Structure formats: C-alpha cells, structure tokens
Coordinates of C-alpha atoms in Angstrom, one line a residue:
Chain A
M10 CA -12.3 -45.4 29.5
N11 CA -10.3 -47.1 26.8
V12 CA -6.7 -46.1 26.8
V13 CA -6.0 -46.9 23.2
L14 CA -9.0 -44.9 22.1
S15 CA -8.0 -42.1 24.4
R16 CA -4.4 -42.1 23.0
D17 CA -5.7 -42.2 19.5
S18 CA -8.0 -39.2 20.2
Q19 CA -5.1 -37.4 21.9
V20 CA -2.8 -37.9 18.8
Q21 CA -5.7 -36.7 16.6
A22 CA -6.1 -33.6 18.8
M23 CA -2.3 -33.0 18.5
E24 CA -2.4 -33.5 14.8
H25 CA -5.3 -31.0 14.7
T26 CA -3.3 -28.4 16.8
I27 CA -0.4 -28.7 14.5
A28 CA -2.4 -28.7 11.3
N29 CA -4.4 -25.7 12.5
T30 CA -1.2 -23.9 13.3
E31 CA 0.2 -24.8 9.9
K32 CA -2.9 -23.5 8.2
Y33 CA -3.3 -20.2 10.1
F34 CA 0.4 -19.4 10.5
G35 CA 0.9 -20.1 6.8
Q36 CA -1.9 -17.7 6.0
F37 CA -0.7 -15.0 8.5
C38 CA 2.8 -15.3 6.9
S39 CA 1.4 -15.1 3.4
L40 CA -0.9 -12.2 4.2
L41 CA 1.7 -10.2 6.2
A42 CA 4.3 -10.8 3.5
S43 CA 1.8 -9.5 0.9
Y44 CA 1.0 -6.6 3.3
T45 CA 4.7 -5.8 3.5
R46 CA 5.1 -6.0 -0.3
K47 CA 2.1 -3.7 -0.8
T48 CA 3.6 -1.2 1.7
A49 CA 6.8 -1.3 -0.4
R50 CA 4.8 -0.5 -3.5
L51 CA 3.2 2.4 -1.8
R52 CA 6.7 3.6 -0.9
D53 CA 7.8 3.3 -4.5
K54 CA 4.8 5.2 -5.8
A55 CA 5.4 8.0 -3.2
D56 CA 9.1 8.1 -4.2
Q57 CA 8.0 8.6 -7.8
L58 CA 5.8 11.5 -6.6
V59 CA 8.7 13.0 -4.8
K60 CA 10.8 12.8 -8.0
Q61 CA 8.1 14.5 -10.0
L62 CA 7.5 17.2 -7.4
I63 CA 11.2 18.1 -7.5
D64 CA 11.2 18.1 -11.3
F65 CA 8.1 20.3 -11.3
A66 CA 9.6 22.6 -8.6
N67 CA 12.6 23.2 -10.9
T68 CA 10.2 24.6 -13.6
E69 CA 8.4 27.0 -11.2
N70 CA 8.9 30.4 -9.6
P71 CA 11.2 30.7 -6.5
E72 CA 8.5 30.8 -3.9
L73 CA 6.7 27.7 -5.2
R74 CA 10.0 26.0 -6.0
A75 CA 11.2 26.3 -2.4
T76 CA 7.8 25.2 -1.0
L77 CA 7.5 22.2 -3.3
R78 CA 11.1 21.1 -2.6
N79 CA 10.5 21.3 1.1
F80 CA 7.3 19.4 0.7
A81 CA 9.0 16.8 -1.5
E82 CA 11.7 16.4 1.2
D83 CA 9.1 15.7 3.9
L84 CA 7.3 13.3 1.6
A85 CA 10.7 11.5 1.0
K86 CA 11.2 11.4 4.8
V87 CA 7.9 9.6 5.2
Q88 CA 9.1 7.1 2.6
D89 CA 12.3 6.6 4.5
Y90 CA 10.3 5.7 7.5
R91 CA 8.1 3.5 5.4
Q92 CA 11.2 1.7 4.1
A93 CA 12.3 1.1 7.8
E94 CA 8.7 -0.2 8.4
V95 CA 9.1 -2.6 5.4
E96 CA 12.5 -3.8 6.6
R97 CA 11.3 -4.3 10.2
L98 CA 8.2 -6.1 9.1
E99 CA 10.3 -8.4 7.0
A100 CA 12.7 -9.1 9.8
K101 CA 10.4 -9.3 12.9
V102 CA 7.1 -10.4 11.5
V103 CA 7.4 -12.2 8.1
S104 CA 10.7 -14.1 8.8
P105 CA 9.7 -15.6 12.2
L106 CA 6.4 -16.8 10.6
K107 CA 8.3 -18.3 7.8
L108 CA 10.6 -20.2 10.2
Y109 CA 7.4 -21.8 11.6
G110 CA 7.2 -24.0 8.5
A111 CA 10.3 -26.1 9.5
Q112 CA 9.2 -26.3 13.1
I113 CA 5.8 -27.6 12.1
K114 CA 7.3 -30.1 9.7
Q115 CA 9.4 -31.5 12.6
T116 CA 6.5 -31.8 14.9
Q117 CA 4.4 -33.5 12.2
A118 CA 7.3 -36.0 11.7
D119 CA 7.1 -36.8 15.4
I120 CA 3.4 -37.4 15.2
K121 CA 3.8 -39.8 12.3
K122 CA 6.4 -41.7 14.3
C123 CA 4.0 -41.9 17.2
K124 CA 1.2 -43.1 15.0
R125 CA 3.4 -45.9 13.6
V126 CA 4.1 -47.1 17.2
Q127 CA 0.4 -46.9 17.9
N128 CA -0.6 -48.9 14.9
K129 CA 1.9 -51.6 15.9
E130 CA 0.1 -51.9 19.2
I131 CA -3.3 -52.0 17.6
K132 CA -2.1 -54.8 15.2
Q133 CA -0.8 -56.8 18.2
L134 CA -4.2 -56.4 20.0
E135 CA -6.1 -57.4 16.9
K136 CA -3.9 -60.5 16.4
L137 CA -4.4 -61.4 20.0
E138 CA -8.2 -61.0 19.8
K139 CA -8.4 -63.2 16.6
L140 CA -6.3 -66.0 18.0
R141 CA -8.3 -66.0 21.2
Q142 CA -11.5 -66.5 19.1
R143 CA -10.1 -69.1 16.7
S144 CA -8.3 -71.3 19.3
P145 CA -10.4 -71.6 22.5
S146 CA -8.5 -74.8 23.4
D147 CA -5.0 -73.3 23.6
R148 CA -6.5 -70.1 24.9
Q149 CA -4.5 -69.6 28.1
M150 CA -1.1 -70.3 26.6
I151 CA -1.6 -68.1 23.6
I152 CA -3.1 -65.3 25.7
S153 CA -0.2 -65.2 28.1
F154 CA 2.3 -65.2 25.3
L155 CA 0.6 -62.5 23.3
E156 CA -0.3 -60.4 26.3
T157 CA 3.4 -60.1 27.0
S158 CA 4.0 -58.9 23.5
A159 CA 1.0 -56.5 23.6
Q160 CA 2.2 -55.1 26.9
R161 CA 5.6 -54.4 25.4
A162 CA 3.9 -52.6 22.5
S163 CA 1.8 -50.7 24.9
V164 CA 4.8 -49.5 26.9
D165 CA 6.4 -48.3 23.6
T166 CA 3.2 -46.5 22.7
N167 CA 2.9 -44.9 26.1
R168 CA 6.5 -43.7 26.1
T169 CA 6.1 -42.3 22.6
T170 CA 2.7 -40.7 23.3
R171 CA 4.0 -39.1 26.5
H172 CA 7.1 -37.8 24.6
L173 CA 4.8 -36.5 21.9
A174 CA 2.5 -34.8 24.4
E175 CA 5.5 -33.0 25.8
T176 CA 6.7 -32.0 22.3
V177 CA 3.2 -30.7 21.5
A178 CA 2.9 -28.9 24.8
A179 CA 6.3 -27.2 24.2
F180 CA 5.2 -26.4 20.6
Q181 CA 1.9 -24.9 21.9
E182 CA 3.7 -22.7 24.5
Q183 CA 6.2 -21.5 21.9
K184 CA 3.4 -20.9 19.5
L185 CA 1.4 -18.7 21.9
K186 CA 4.5 -16.8 22.9
D187 CA 5.7 -16.3 19.3
L188 CA 2.2 -15.3 18.2
G189 CA 2.0 -12.6 20.9
R190 CA 5.5 -11.4 20.2
I191 CA 5.1 -11.3 16.4
F192 CA 1.8 -9.4 16.6
S193 CA 3.2 -7.1 19.2
D194 CA 6.1 -6.4 16.9
F195 CA 3.8 -5.8 14.0
V196 CA 1.8 -3.3 16.1
T197 CA 4.9 -1.6 17.4
I198 CA 6.4 -1.3 13.9
E199 CA 3.2 0.1 12.5
M200 CA 2.7 2.5 15.4
V201 CA 6.3 3.9 15.1
F202 CA 5.8 4.4 11.4
H203 CA 2.4 6.1 11.8
A204 CA 3.7 8.3 14.6
K205 CA 6.7 9.4 12.5
A206 CA 4.4 10.0 9.6
V207 CA 2.2 12.3 11.7
E208 CA 5.3 14.2 12.8
V209 CA 6.7 14.7 9.3
Y210 CA 3.3 15.5 7.8
S211 CA 2.8 18.2 10.4
S212 CA 5.9 19.8 9.2
A213 CA 4.9 19.3 5.6
F214 CA 1.5 21.0 6.4
Q215 CA 3.4 24.0 7.8
T216 CA 5.5 24.2 4.7
L217 CA 2.5 24.3 2.5
E218 CA 0.7 26.8 4.8
N219 CA 3.7 29.1 4.6
Y220 CA 3.6 29.2 0.8
D221 CA 3.3 32.9 -0.2
L222 CA 1.1 32.5 -3.3
E223 CA 0.9 36.3 -3.8
R224 CA 4.7 36.6 -4.2
D225 CA 4.7 34.1 -7.0
L226 CA 1.7 35.7 -8.6
Q227 CA 3.3 39.1 -8.5
D228 CA 6.3 37.6 -10.1
F229 CA 4.2 36.0 -12.8
R230 CA 2.2 39.1 -13.4
A231 CA 5.3 41.2 -13.6
K232 CA 6.7 39.0 -16.3
M233 CA 3.5 38.9 -18.3
H234 CA 2.9 42.6 -17.9
G235 CA 6.6 43.4 -18.5
V236 CA 6.5 41.7 -21.8
F237 CA 3.1 42.6 -22.9
G238 CA 2.9 46.1 -21.4
H239 CA 6.2 47.1 -22.8
G240 CA 5.3 45.8 -26.2
E241 CA 1.9 47.5 -26.1
A242 CA 3.5 50.9 -25.3
Q243 CA 5.9 50.5 -28.2
R244 CA 3.3 49.2 -30.6
L245 CA 2.6 52.2 -32.7
T246 CA 6.3 53.3 -33.1
D247 CA 7.5 49.7 -33.5
T248 CA 5.1 48.5 -36.1
S249 CA 6.8 50.2 -39.0
S250 CA 10.4 49.7 -37.8
S251 CA 9.7 46.0 -37.3
L252 CA 9.2 45.6 -41.0
S253 CA 12.9 45.7 -41.6
V254 CA 13.5 42.6 -39.5
P255 CA 13.8 39.6 -41.8
W256 CA 11.5 36.6 -41.4
P257 CA 11.5 34.0 -40.0
L258 CA 11.6 35.2 -36.5
A259 CA 14.9 35.5 -34.8
S260 CA 15.9 34.2 -31.3
Q261 CA 13.6 34.6 -28.3
S262 CA 16.3 36.4 -26.3
T263 CA 14.3 39.6 -26.3
M264 CA 11.7 38.1 -24.1
R265 CA 14.1 37.8 -21.2
S266 CA 15.4 41.3 -21.0
P267 CA 12.5 42.9 -19.1
R268 CA 12.9 40.4 -16.2
G269 CA 16.2 42.0 -15.1
G270 CA 17.8 39.9 -12.4
E271 CA 15.6 36.9 -12.8
E272 CA 17.6 35.2 -15.5
S273 CA 18.0 32.0 -13.5
E274 CA 14.3 31.3 -13.4
A275 CA 13.9 32.0 -17.0
D276 CA 16.8 29.5 -17.6
S277 CA 15.1 26.8 -15.6
V278 CA 11.9 27.3 -17.5
E279 CA 13.9 27.0 -20.8
E280 CA 15.6 23.9 -19.7
I281 CA 12.7 21.7 -20.6
P282 CA 12.4 21.4 -24.4
L283 CA 8.9 21.9 -25.6
E284 CA 8.9 18.7 -27.7
D285 CA 9.4 16.6 -24.5
L286 CA 6.2 17.8 -22.9
G287 CA 3.8 16.0 -25.2
G288 CA 5.8 12.8 -25.3
Q289 CA 6.2 12.5 -21.5
R290 CA 2.7 13.5 -20.8
Q291 CA 0.8 10.9 -18.8
G292 CA -3.0 10.7 -18.8
C293 CA -4.7 10.1 -15.5
R294 CA -5.9 6.6 -15.6
D295 CA -8.6 5.6 -13.2
Chain B
M16 CA 12.2 45.6 -29.0
N17 CA 10.0 43.9 -31.6
V18 CA 6.4 43.7 -30.6
V19 CA 5.6 40.7 -32.9
L20 CA 8.6 38.8 -31.6
S21 CA 7.7 39.7 -28.1
R22 CA 4.1 38.5 -28.6
D23 CA 5.3 35.3 -30.2
S24 CA 7.7 34.7 -27.3
Q25 CA 4.9 35.5 -24.9
V26 CA 2.5 33.0 -26.5
Q27 CA 5.3 30.4 -26.4
A28 CA 5.9 31.1 -22.7
M29 CA 2.1 30.6 -22.1
E30 CA 2.1 27.4 -24.2
H31 CA 5.0 26.3 -22.1
T32 CA 3.2 27.1 -18.8
I33 CA 0.2 25.2 -19.9
A34 CA 2.1 22.2 -21.4
N35 CA 4.2 22.1 -18.2
T36 CA 1.0 22.1 -16.1
E37 CA -0.5 19.4 -18.3
K38 CA 2.6 17.2 -18.0
Y39 CA 3.1 17.5 -14.3
F40 CA -0.5 17.7 -13.1
G41 CA -1.1 14.7 -15.3
Q42 CA 1.7 12.9 -13.6
F43 CA 0.6 14.0 -10.1
C44 CA -2.9 12.8 -10.9
S45 CA -1.7 9.4 -12.2
L46 CA 0.8 8.9 -9.3
L47 CA -1.7 9.9 -6.6
A48 CA -4.4 7.8 -8.2
S49 CA -2.0 4.9 -8.1
Y50 CA -1.0 5.7 -4.5
T51 CA -4.7 5.7 -3.6
R52 CA -5.2 2.3 -5.3
K53 CA -2.2 0.8 -3.6
T54 CA -3.5 2.1 -0.3
A55 CA -6.8 0.4 -1.1
R56 CA -4.9 -2.9 -1.7
L57 CA -3.1 -2.6 1.6
R58 CA -6.5 -2.2 3.2
D59 CA -7.8 -5.3 1.4
K60 CA -4.8 -7.3 2.5
A61 CA -5.2 -6.2 6.1
D62 CA -9.0 -7.0 5.9
Q63 CA -8.1 -10.5 4.9
L64 CA -5.7 -10.7 7.9
V65 CA -8.6 -9.6 10.1
K66 CA -10.8 -12.4 8.8
Q67 CA -8.1 -15.0 9.3
L68 CA -7.3 -13.7 12.8
I69 CA -11.0 -14.1 13.7
D70 CA -11.2 -17.6 12.1
F71 CA -8.0 -18.6 14.0
A72 CA -9.3 -17.0 17.3
N73 CA -12.4 -19.3 17.0
T74 CA -10.2 -22.4 17.1
E75 CA -8.2 -21.3 20.1
N76 CA -8.6 -21.3 23.9
P77 CA -10.7 -18.5 25.5
E78 CA -7.9 -16.2 26.6
L79 CA -6.2 -16.2 23.2
R80 CA -9.5 -16.1 21.5
A81 CA -10.6 -12.9 23.3
T82 CA -7.2 -11.3 22.7
L83 CA -7.1 -12.2 19.0
R84 CA -10.7 -11.0 18.5
N85 CA -9.9 -7.6 20.2
F86 CA -6.7 -7.3 18.2
A87 CA -8.6 -8.2 15.0
E88 CA -11.2 -5.5 15.8
D89 CA -8.5 -2.9 16.3
L90 CA -6.9 -3.9 13.0
A91 CA -10.3 -3.7 11.3
K92 CA -10.7 -0.2 12.8
V93 CA -7.4 0.9 11.2
Q94 CA -8.7 -0.4 7.9
D95 CA -11.9 1.6 8.3
Y96 CA -9.7 4.7 8.7
R97 CA -7.7 3.6 5.7
Q98 CA -11.0 3.3 3.8
A99 CA -11.9 6.8 4.8
E100 CA -8.4 7.9 3.7
V101 CA -8.9 6.2 0.3
E102 CA -12.3 7.9 -0.2
R103 CA -11.0 11.3 0.8
L104 CA -7.9 11.0 -1.4
E105 CA -10.2 10.1 -4.3
A106 CA -12.5 13.1 -3.6
K107 CA -10.1 15.8 -2.6
V108 CA -6.9 15.0 -4.3
V109 CA -7.4 12.7 -7.4
S110 CA -10.7 14.1 -8.7
P111 CA -9.6 17.8 -8.6
L112 CA -6.4 16.8 -10.5
K113 CA -8.5 14.9 -13.0
L114 CA -10.7 18.0 -13.6
Y115 CA -7.5 19.9 -14.6
G116 CA -7.5 18.0 -17.9
A117 CA -10.6 19.8 -19.2
Q118 CA -9.3 23.2 -17.9
I119 CA -6.0 22.7 -19.7
K120 CA -7.7 21.7 -22.9
Q121 CA -9.8 24.9 -22.8
T122 CA -6.7 27.1 -22.3
Q123 CA -4.9 25.3 -25.0
A124 CA -7.8 26.0 -27.4
D125 CA -7.5 29.7 -26.5
I126 CA -3.8 29.6 -27.3
K127 CA -4.4 28.0 -30.7
K128 CA -7.0 30.7 -31.5
C129 CA -4.5 33.4 -30.5
K130 CA -1.8 31.8 -32.7
R131 CA -4.1 31.8 -35.7
V132 CA -4.7 35.5 -35.2
Q133 CA -0.9 36.1 -34.8
N134 CA -0.1 34.1 -38.0
K135 CA -2.6 36.2 -39.9
E136 CA -0.7 39.3 -38.8
I137 CA 2.6 37.8 -39.7
K138 CA 1.4 36.9 -43.1
Q139 CA 0.2 40.4 -43.7
L140 CA 3.5 41.7 -42.7
E141 CA 5.4 39.3 -44.9
K142 CA 3.1 40.3 -47.8
L143 CA 3.8 43.9 -47.1
E144 CA 7.6 43.4 -47.0
K145 CA 7.6 41.4 -50.2
L146 CA 5.6 43.9 -52.1
R147 CA 7.7 46.7 -50.8
Q148 CA 10.9 45.0 -52.2
R149 CA 9.3 44.0 -55.6
S150 CA 7.6 47.4 -56.4
P151 CA 9.9 50.2 -55.3
S152 CA 8.0 52.5 -57.8
D153 CA 4.5 52.2 -56.3
R154 CA 6.0 51.9 -52.9
Q155 CA 4.2 54.7 -51.1
M156 CA 0.7 53.8 -52.3
I157 CA 1.1 50.0 -51.6
I158 CA 2.6 50.7 -48.2
S159 CA -0.1 52.9 -47.0
F160 CA -2.7 50.5 -48.2
L161 CA -1.1 47.5 -46.6
E162 CA -0.1 49.3 -43.5
T163 CA -3.7 49.9 -42.8
S164 CA -4.4 46.2 -43.2
A165 CA -1.4 45.3 -41.1
Q166 CA -2.5 47.7 -38.4
R167 CA -5.9 46.1 -38.3
A168 CA -4.4 42.7 -38.0
S169 CA -2.1 44.0 -35.3
V170 CA -5.0 45.4 -33.3
D171 CA -6.7 42.0 -33.6
T172 CA -3.6 40.3 -32.4
N173 CA -3.1 42.6 -29.5
R174 CA -6.6 42.2 -28.3
T175 CA -6.4 38.4 -28.6
T176 CA -3.0 38.3 -26.9
R177 CA -4.1 40.6 -24.1
H178 CA -7.2 38.4 -23.6
L179 CA -4.9 35.3 -23.6
A180 CA -2.5 36.9 -21.1
E181 CA -5.4 37.5 -18.8
T182 CA -6.7 33.9 -19.3
V183 CA -3.2 32.4 -18.6
A184 CA -2.7 34.7 -15.6
A185 CA -6.0 33.5 -14.2
F186 CA -5.1 30.0 -15.0
Q187 CA -1.8 30.4 -13.3
E188 CA -3.4 31.9 -10.2
Q189 CA -5.9 29.1 -10.0
K190 CA -3.2 26.5 -10.6
L191 CA -1.1 27.8 -7.7
K192 CA -4.1 28.0 -5.4
D193 CA -5.3 24.5 -6.4
L194 CA -1.9 23.0 -6.1
G195 CA -1.5 24.4 -2.6
R196 CA -5.0 23.2 -1.6
I197 CA -4.7 19.7 -3.2
F198 CA -1.4 19.0 -1.5
S199 CA -2.6 20.5 1.8
D200 CA -5.6 18.2 1.5
F201 CA -3.3 15.3 0.8
V202 CA -1.2 16.0 3.8
T203 CA -4.2 16.5 6.1
I204 CA -5.9 13.3 4.9
E205 CA -2.6 11.3 5.5
M206 CA -2.0 13.0 8.8
V207 CA -5.5 12.3 10.1
F208 CA -5.2 8.6 9.0
H209 CA -1.8 8.2 10.6
A210 CA -2.9 9.9 13.8
K211 CA -5.9 7.6 14.0
A212 CA -3.7 4.6 13.3
V213 CA -1.4 5.5 16.1
E214 CA -4.4 5.8 18.5
V215 CA -5.9 2.4 17.5
Y216 CA -2.5 0.6 17.5
S217 CA -1.9 1.9 21.0
S218 CA -5.0 0.2 22.1
A219 CA -4.1 -2.9 20.1
F220 CA -0.7 -3.0 21.8
Q221 CA -2.4 -2.9 25.2
T222 CA -4.7 -5.7 24.1
L223 CA -1.7 -7.9 23.2
E224 CA 0.2 -6.9 26.4
N225 CA -2.8 -7.9 28.5
Y226 CA -2.8 -11.4 27.0
D227 CA -2.5 -13.9 29.9
L228 CA -0.4 -16.7 28.2
E229 CA -0.2 -18.7 31.4
R230 CA -4.0 -19.1 31.6
D231 CA -4.2 -20.6 28.1
L232 CA -1.2 -22.8 28.8
Q233 CA -2.7 -24.1 32.1
D234 CA -5.8 -24.8 30.1
F235 CA -3.9 -26.7 27.4
R236 CA -1.8 -28.6 29.9
A237 CA -4.9 -29.6 31.9
K238 CA -6.5 -31.0 28.8
M239 CA -3.4 -32.9 27.7
H240 CA -2.7 -34.1 31.2
G241 CA -6.3 -34.9 31.8
V242 CA -6.5 -37.2 28.8
F243 CA -3.1 -38.7 29.1
G244 CA -2.8 -38.9 32.9
H245 CA -6.1 -40.6 33.2
G246 CA -5.3 -43.1 30.5
E247 CA -1.9 -43.9 32.0
A248 CA -3.4 -44.7 35.4
Q249 CA -5.8 -47.1 33.9
R250 CA -3.3 -48.7 31.5
L251 CA -2.7 -52.1 33.3
T252 CA -6.3 -52.7 34.2
D253 CA -7.7 -51.4 30.9
T254 CA -5.4 -53.3 28.5
S255 CA -7.3 -56.6 28.8
S256 CA -10.8 -55.2 29.1
S257 CA -10.2 -53.2 26.0
L258 CA -9.8 -56.4 24.0
S259 CA -13.6 -56.9 24.0
V260 CA -14.2 -53.6 22.2
P261 CA -14.6 -54.4 18.5
W262 CA -12.4 -52.8 15.9
P263 CA -12.4 -50.4 14.1
L264 CA -12.3 -47.7 16.7
A265 CA -15.6 -46.2 17.9
S266 CA -16.4 -42.5 18.2
Q267 CA -13.9 -40.0 19.7
S268 CA -16.4 -38.7 22.2
T269 CA -14.5 -40.1 25.1
M270 CA -11.8 -37.5 24.5
R271 CA -14.1 -34.6 25.5
S272 CA -15.4 -35.9 28.8
P273 CA -12.4 -34.9 31.0
R274 CA -12.7 -31.3 29.8
G275 CA -15.9 -30.9 31.8
G276 CA -17.5 -27.5 31.1
E277 CA -15.3 -26.7 28.1
E278 CA -17.4 -28.4 25.5
S279 CA -17.8 -25.3 23.5
E280 CA -14.0 -25.0 22.9
A281 CA -13.8 -28.6 21.9
D282 CA -16.7 -28.0 19.5
S283 CA -15.1 -25.1 17.9
V284 CA -11.9 -27.1 17.4
E285 CA -13.9 -30.0 15.9
E286 CA -15.7 -27.6 13.6
I287 CA -12.8 -27.6 11.1
P288 CA -12.6 -30.8 9.3
L289 CA -9.1 -32.1 9.1
E290 CA -9.2 -32.7 5.3
D291 CA -9.7 -29.0 4.8
L292 CA -6.5 -28.1 6.5
G293 CA -4.2 -29.3 3.8
G294 CA -6.3 -27.9 1.0
Q295 CA -6.6 -24.5 2.4
R296 CA -3.0 -24.3 3.5
Q297 CA -1.1 -21.5 1.9
G298 CA 2.6 -21.4 1.5
C299 CA 4.4 -18.3 2.4
R300 CA 5.6 -16.8 -0.8
D301 CA 8.2 -14.2 -0.8

C-alpha cells in the first residue's frame, strides 16, 4: 500500500466529509430558517384574525360578543405560544446551524494547509525520480541527498495529516453531537408548541360549544319585532298623523326606544359608519 | 312613533347587519384562506427538509443513517397530518365562508327591492303633502283620493318590509349558526392536527434519543485510524518503493480496502461528486 496515495485519499475523504457537512448543514439551516419565517407569518395571519374577531365581536349581540372575545383570546394565546416557538427555533436551531459556517471554513483552511504540505512532498518525490532517471552515473550520491530531503517532507506531511485527522475526527464528533442536539431541540420546541396549542384549543372549543345561539336570536327577534310589530300596530292610526312630519326624514333615534335597556348594544352597532363598510370590504381571494 | 321612519330605520339596520356580515365574513374568509395557504407553505418547507434529511442520511454512517431516516419519516408524517389539516380547512372553513358571498348578494338584492317599494310610498306621501298645502280649497277631495293611493303603497311597503324582516332574521340565524360551526370546525381541525403532531414528535424524540453516537464515532475513528495507522507503520519501508509508481496518482481504490465489509457506505459517500457540493451549497439567509 502506498502511503502517499493513502494520505491523498484520506485528505480527499476529509474534504468530502467537510464539504458534505457544509452542503447539508447549509441546507438544513436555510430550510429551518425558512420554516421559522413561515411559522412567523402564520402567527401574523392568525394575529390579524384575532383583531378582526374582536372588531366583529364589538358589533354583535352580547352573547356572541362574549363568545367571540373569549375565542379570540384563546386564538391569541396560541399565537403567543407560536411566537415563543419562533424565538426558540431561532435561538436553538437556526443560530447553531448558522455558526457551523465559520467552523466549516476553519476546517477547510486546515485541509488546504495540509494539501500544500502534501504537494511539497509530491514535488520532492517527482524531482528525485526525474534526477534518478536522467543521471544514472551520479545516482547514489543524488539519491542519498534527495532522500533526506524527501524524508523531511514526508515527516512534515505525516505530522500535518495526523493533526488534520484529529481535527476532522473532533469536527465529526462535534457534528454528530450538534446534529442530535439541534434536531432534538427542534422536536422539543415543536412538541411543546403543539401540546400548548391542543390545550388552548380545547378551551376554545368549550367556549364555542357554550355559545347560547338562542339568546342572541331572541335578542335579535325582539329588536326586529319590537320595531316592526310596534309600527304595524300603529300603522292605521299613524298614517295620517305622519303626514305632518316634514321631509326629509329626521333622526333615527326613534328606532332605539323599543329596546329599553339595551342602549349600549345599539351604540356599538352605530359606531361603525355605513360608508366604511364598502371601502374596507375584502373579497375572498383564492 | 312614525311608522315610515321606523321602517326606514329598520331597513337601515338590516342593511347594516348585512354589510357588517359582508365586511367581516369577507375578512375572515380572506384571512383564513391566507392562514391555510401559509400552513401549506410550512408543509412544503418541512417536506423539503425531509428530502434533505434522507439525502444526508444516505451519506452518513449506518447508525446516524437509520436515526435520520426514522426522524425524517416522522417529520413526513407530521406533514401528512398538516396536509390533512390544509384540506380540511379548505373544505370546512374557507369554502363555507366563500359561499357567504352569494348569500349576502341575494339578501342585499332583497333589501334594494324593499327600498324601492319604500321610496314609492315616500313619494306618494310627499305628493300628498305638497298638494294639500297648494290646494287648501279642494283639500278634502284630493286628500281622500291620495290617501287611498298612499294606503295602497303603505300596504305594499309593509308586506315587503315584513318579508324582508323575515329574510334578515333567517339570515341572522343562519349566520350565527354557521359562524359557530365554522369556528368550531376550525378549532377541531387545528386541535386534531396539533394532537397528532404531539404524538408523532414524541416518537421522533425517542428516535433521536436512541441514537448511539458512540457507535458511529467508533466507526469513523476505525476508518480514519485504519487508513492513517496502516500508512504510518509502512512509512519508512514504503517511501522508496513508492518511487517506482508513475505520477499522476492512480485510482483511490486503496482507500476502501481497510474498511472490509463496509463497502456500501463508502459507495454511498462516493456517489456524490465533489464538484456538485459547491454548486448546490446554499447559504443560510436570514
């Protein structure tokens, strides 16, 4: 077995190990950073939904309003956990992978140095071989001189290669440990988030289950019937008396009176000016 | 209380209810569709990670290879559940919200029709009032003629308004039921997904915990030491005999022989051409 060939192969194997790590860790880093960013965007979208749910709740009857607010709070809680997920992914998964870049660069510099030393040895050996063929007469003298030089180069190469092997072995050990730790952290972070989400959504489900639709409907029907039924009963007597009211129509305040104590709901409905509705309306894009 | 004013307020309240629903349901639909799309992108990103994990596993030692493959499988399983989540959100949350568009448009058309009838009544009343002021002499005759006409218009309006009130009440009931159902479905779908994710990640965590780092390290050290230790021992005797080997260096096959039965791993490492590594390398963008 040829020691120079073996060394050369060994360095190539090391180069391959490092390049492979660079390639895949770079991809893991890039993909997990992207995964984290997309999780953050999901959080943003859900935060917007929370905001809209609260806005909508404020325009609805008390029962639905309370339900939607509680639901929105739960949804917001899930987003808080998602935010924690994002921060922890950044700190414990993406950042450690990013740090690998510098470590890889250092190891690659070590390999380059080792290759320079190896090339020096190879050149010495080539020189020796050429001289041996060109000058068969002075052969013994030249050989003994150059062999000393080649041996010195060989000692250098061996030392450097051994040092490199140790560096790469340490790199490999660190890599395997880090890989295990990073993905364990990833799994733990995701698991904690999903477990919290299950917990919060269970409570949200109860909130929605407890919604008393009938109460809101009675409320709505009472308002509609109150206005309409009252008007209907007074129709025949009112028709003529109404003629004395000057046009255009006066304020809408008459509408509120039959609701009695429910002024506050009427107020919150009135808070939203009609002209805003069209402008802020969003179509559902697919 | 003025019945025309009351009716007008009532129709305005109905318009408000519908416009409010249009606004918020449109926003819910848009946000939840976006939430679903972002979830799909998260799934895509994780799918890419699964692919890279398997590719990387194929370049690694058997212990890590098995661990990474199992981990990748679990991660893929989570994405299958995420895919189910996306499909169910589409079918049970986004689609029903989209269907609201048509329903709202229909109710708005009904309101417009009602307003036309109301305006007709108002015009009749205005005409009546004007004539009454201009012609105090013929007053009684004109009034009795126009009152008949106004009463007819009023009957029309009442019928239409009553019909509309029923339509809007039905719309409101449906809206509240649907809202509850849609958000309950949303919560259920999310809860099922998160619960499944917890389950699968628990198994993934075990997979990573069971990884025997030491076995892979021994493997790696044996290879490194095998190549290097063997070469080192032969250094002094080999140096001169190596001189007869012609340059450039021959094949690298000598490197594999000390590994004995582990040809397949060496093969899989060699499968990736070195020149590909640089080209495919991805920087970790933030």
